[in-house]
PDB file of C-alpha atoms in Angstrom:
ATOM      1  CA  UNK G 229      84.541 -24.934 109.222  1.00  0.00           C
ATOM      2  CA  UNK G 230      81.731 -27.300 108.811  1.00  0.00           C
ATOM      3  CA  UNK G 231      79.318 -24.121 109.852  1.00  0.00           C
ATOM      4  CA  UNK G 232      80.625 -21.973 107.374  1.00  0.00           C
ATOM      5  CA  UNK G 233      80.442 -25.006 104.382  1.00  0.00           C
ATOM      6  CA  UNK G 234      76.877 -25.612 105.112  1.00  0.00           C
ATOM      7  CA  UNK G 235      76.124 -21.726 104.992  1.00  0.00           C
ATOM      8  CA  UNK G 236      77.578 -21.619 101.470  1.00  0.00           C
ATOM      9  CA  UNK G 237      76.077 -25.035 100.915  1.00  0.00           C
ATOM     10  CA  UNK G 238      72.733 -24.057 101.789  1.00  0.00           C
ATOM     11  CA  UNK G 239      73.080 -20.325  99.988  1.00  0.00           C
ATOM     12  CA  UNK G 240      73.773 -22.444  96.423  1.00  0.00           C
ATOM     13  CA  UNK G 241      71.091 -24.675  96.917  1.00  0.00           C
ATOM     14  CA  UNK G 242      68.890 -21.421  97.398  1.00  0.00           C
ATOM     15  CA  UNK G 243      70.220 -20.003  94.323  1.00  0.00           C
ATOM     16  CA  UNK G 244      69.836 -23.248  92.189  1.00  0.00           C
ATOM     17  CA  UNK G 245      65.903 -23.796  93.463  1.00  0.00           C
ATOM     18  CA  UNK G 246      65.216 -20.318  92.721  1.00  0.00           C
ATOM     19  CA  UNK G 247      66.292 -20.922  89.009  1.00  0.00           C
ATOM     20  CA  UNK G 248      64.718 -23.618  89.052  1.00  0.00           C
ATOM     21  CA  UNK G 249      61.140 -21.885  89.414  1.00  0.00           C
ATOM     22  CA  UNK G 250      62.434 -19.098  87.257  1.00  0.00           C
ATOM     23  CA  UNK G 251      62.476 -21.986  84.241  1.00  0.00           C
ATOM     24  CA  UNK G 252      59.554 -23.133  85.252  1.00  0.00           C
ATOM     25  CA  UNK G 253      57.482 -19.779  85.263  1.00  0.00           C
ATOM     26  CA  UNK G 254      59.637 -18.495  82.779  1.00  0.00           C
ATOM     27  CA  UNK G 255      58.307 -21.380  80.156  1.00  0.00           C
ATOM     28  CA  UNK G 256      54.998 -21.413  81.177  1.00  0.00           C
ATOM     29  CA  UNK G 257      54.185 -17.831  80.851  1.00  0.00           C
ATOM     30  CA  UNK G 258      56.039 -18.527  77.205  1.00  0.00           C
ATOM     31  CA  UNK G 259      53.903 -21.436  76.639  1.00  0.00           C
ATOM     32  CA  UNK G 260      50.700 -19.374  77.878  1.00  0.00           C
ATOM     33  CA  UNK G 261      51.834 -16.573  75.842  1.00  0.00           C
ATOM     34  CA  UNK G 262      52.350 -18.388  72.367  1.00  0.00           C
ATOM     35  CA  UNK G 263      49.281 -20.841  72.853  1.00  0.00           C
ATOM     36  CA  UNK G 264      46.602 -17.513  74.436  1.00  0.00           C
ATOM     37  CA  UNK G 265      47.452 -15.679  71.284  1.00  0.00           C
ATOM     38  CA  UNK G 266      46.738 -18.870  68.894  1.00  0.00           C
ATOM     39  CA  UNK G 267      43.813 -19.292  70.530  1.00  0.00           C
ATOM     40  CA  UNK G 268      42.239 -15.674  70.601  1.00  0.00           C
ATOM     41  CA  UNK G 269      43.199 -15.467  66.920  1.00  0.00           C
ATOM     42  CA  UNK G 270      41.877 -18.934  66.003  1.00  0.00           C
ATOM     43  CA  UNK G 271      38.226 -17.712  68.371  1.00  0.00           C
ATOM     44  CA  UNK G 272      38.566 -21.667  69.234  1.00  0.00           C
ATOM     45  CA  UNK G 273      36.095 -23.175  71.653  1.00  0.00           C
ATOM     46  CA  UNK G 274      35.651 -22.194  75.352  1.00  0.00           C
ATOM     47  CA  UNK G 275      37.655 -25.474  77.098  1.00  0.00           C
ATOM     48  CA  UNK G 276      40.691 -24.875  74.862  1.00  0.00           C
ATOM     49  CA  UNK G 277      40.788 -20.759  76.340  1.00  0.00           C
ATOM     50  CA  UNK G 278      40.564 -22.354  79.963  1.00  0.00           C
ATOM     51  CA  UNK G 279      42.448 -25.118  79.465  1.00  0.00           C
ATOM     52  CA  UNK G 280      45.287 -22.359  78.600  1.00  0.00           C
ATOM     53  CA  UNK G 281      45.107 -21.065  81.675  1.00  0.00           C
ATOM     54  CA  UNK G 282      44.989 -23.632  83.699  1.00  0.00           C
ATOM     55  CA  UNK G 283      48.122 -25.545  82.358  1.00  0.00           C
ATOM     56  CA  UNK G 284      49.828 -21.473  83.228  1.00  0.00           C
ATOM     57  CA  UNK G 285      48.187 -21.920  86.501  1.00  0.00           C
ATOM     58  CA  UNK G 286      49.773 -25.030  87.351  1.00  0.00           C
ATOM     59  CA  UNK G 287      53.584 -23.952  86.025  1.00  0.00           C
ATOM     60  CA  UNK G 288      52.752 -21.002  88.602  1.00  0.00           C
ATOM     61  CA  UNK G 289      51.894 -23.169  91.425  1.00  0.00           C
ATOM     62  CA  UNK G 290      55.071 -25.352  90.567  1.00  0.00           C
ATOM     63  CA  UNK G 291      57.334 -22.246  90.666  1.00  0.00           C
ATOM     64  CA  UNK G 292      55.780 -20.908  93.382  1.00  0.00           C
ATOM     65  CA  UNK G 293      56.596 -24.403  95.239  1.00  0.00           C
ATOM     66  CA  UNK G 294      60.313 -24.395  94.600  1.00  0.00           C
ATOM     67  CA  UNK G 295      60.298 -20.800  95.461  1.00  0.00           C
ATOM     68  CA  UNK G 296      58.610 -21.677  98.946  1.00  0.00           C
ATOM     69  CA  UNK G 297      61.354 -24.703  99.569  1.00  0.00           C
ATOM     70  CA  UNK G 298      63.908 -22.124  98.509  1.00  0.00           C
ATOM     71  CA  UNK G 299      62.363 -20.039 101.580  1.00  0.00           C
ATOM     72  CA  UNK G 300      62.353 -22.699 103.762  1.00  0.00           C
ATOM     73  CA  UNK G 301      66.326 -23.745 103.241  1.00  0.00           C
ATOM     74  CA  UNK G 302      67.021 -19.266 103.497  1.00  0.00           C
ATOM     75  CA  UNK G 303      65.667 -19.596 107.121  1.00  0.00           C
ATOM     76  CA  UNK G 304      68.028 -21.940 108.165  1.00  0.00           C
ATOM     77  CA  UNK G 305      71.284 -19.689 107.479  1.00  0.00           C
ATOM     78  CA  UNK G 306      69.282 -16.076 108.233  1.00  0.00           C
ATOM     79  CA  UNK G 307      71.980 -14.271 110.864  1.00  0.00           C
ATOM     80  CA  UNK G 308      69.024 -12.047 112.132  1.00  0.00           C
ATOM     81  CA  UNK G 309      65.352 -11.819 113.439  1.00  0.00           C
ATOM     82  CA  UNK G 310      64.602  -8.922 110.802  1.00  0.00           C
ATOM     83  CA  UNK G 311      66.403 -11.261 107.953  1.00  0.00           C
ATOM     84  CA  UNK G 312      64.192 -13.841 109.313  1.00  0.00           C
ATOM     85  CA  UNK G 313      60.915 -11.698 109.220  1.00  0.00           C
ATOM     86  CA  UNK G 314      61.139 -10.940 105.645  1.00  0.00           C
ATOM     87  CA  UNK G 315      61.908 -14.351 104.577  1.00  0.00           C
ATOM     88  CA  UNK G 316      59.175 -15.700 106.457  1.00  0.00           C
ATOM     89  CA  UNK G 317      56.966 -12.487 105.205  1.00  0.00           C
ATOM     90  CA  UNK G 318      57.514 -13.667 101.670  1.00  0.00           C
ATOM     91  CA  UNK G 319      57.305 -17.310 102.165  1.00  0.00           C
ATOM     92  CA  UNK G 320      53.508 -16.624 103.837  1.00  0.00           C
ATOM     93  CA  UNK G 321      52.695 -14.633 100.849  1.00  0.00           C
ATOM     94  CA  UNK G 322      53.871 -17.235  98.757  1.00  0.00           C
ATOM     95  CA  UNK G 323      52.025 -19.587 100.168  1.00  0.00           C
ATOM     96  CA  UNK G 324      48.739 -17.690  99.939  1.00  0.00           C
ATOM     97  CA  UNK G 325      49.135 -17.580  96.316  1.00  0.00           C
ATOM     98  CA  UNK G 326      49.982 -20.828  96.039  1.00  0.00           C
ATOM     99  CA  UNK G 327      46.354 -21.945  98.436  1.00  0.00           C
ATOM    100  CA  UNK G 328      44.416 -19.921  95.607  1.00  0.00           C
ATOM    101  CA  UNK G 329      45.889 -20.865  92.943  1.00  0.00           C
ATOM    102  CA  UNK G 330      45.286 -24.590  94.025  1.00  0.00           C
ATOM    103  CA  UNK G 331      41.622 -24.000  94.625  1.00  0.00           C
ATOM    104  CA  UNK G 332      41.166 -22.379  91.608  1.00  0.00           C
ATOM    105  CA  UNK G 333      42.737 -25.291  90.059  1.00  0.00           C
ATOM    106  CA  UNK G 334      40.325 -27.436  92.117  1.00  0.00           C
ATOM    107  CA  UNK G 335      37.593 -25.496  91.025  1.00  0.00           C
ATOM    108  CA  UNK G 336      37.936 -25.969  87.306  1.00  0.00           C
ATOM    109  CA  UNK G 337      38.481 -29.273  87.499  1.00  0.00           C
ATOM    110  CA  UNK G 338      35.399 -30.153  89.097  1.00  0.00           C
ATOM    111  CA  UNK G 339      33.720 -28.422  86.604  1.00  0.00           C
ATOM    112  CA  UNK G 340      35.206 -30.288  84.234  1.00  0.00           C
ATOM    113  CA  UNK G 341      34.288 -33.060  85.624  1.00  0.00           C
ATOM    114  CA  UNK G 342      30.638 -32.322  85.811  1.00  0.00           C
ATOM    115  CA  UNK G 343      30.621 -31.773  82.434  1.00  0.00           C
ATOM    116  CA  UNK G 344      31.897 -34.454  81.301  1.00  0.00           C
ATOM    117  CA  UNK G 345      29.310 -36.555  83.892  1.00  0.00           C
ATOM    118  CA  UNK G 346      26.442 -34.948  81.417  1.00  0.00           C
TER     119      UNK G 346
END
């Protein structure tokens, strides 16, 4: 009984994470969307272009987060070694995406830096 109520305790929490990052993506791809296409059309200055992408860059990292703790909770109620392997598949790939993403992130920002320094 108290299996079976963390199973379906575990599989909601699952569900609720992964709509979390859904809202998350979901607005900053919006957000990237409406502000990229002010920008092109307004042929603003480099830094506001990057700056752009690198506020979508970190609402991707931030979904791609949840979705990784979402992963982590679906391992603990996965009734087989295959269910297992793609979960854990997915959560490495996720994770990958998430390392670049970060360094890029890193990356820019020390650029910024730099240039502010001059």
């Amino acid at each position: 009984m108290l299996k079976e109520f963390l199973v379906t305790a575990t599989q909601q929490a699952v569900v609720v994470i992964d709509l979390m990052a859904l809202v998350i993506v979901l607005i900053g791809t919006i957000e990237a969307f409406i502000r990229g296409s002010w920008v092109l059309i307004s042929s603003q200055a480099g830094h506001e272009r990057r700056d752009v992408w690198l506020r979508f860059a970190r609402s991707l990292v931030a979904g791609l987060t949840f979705q990784l703790a979402a992963d982590i909770l679906e391992t603990s109620i996965t009734p087989s070694w295959e269910d297992l392997a793609k979960v854990g598949a997915v959560a490495v790939i996720r994770t990958f995406l998430n390392f670049f993403l970060e360094r890029d992130l890193a990356e820019v920002r020390e650029r910024q830096h730099e240039k502010r320094r001059e």
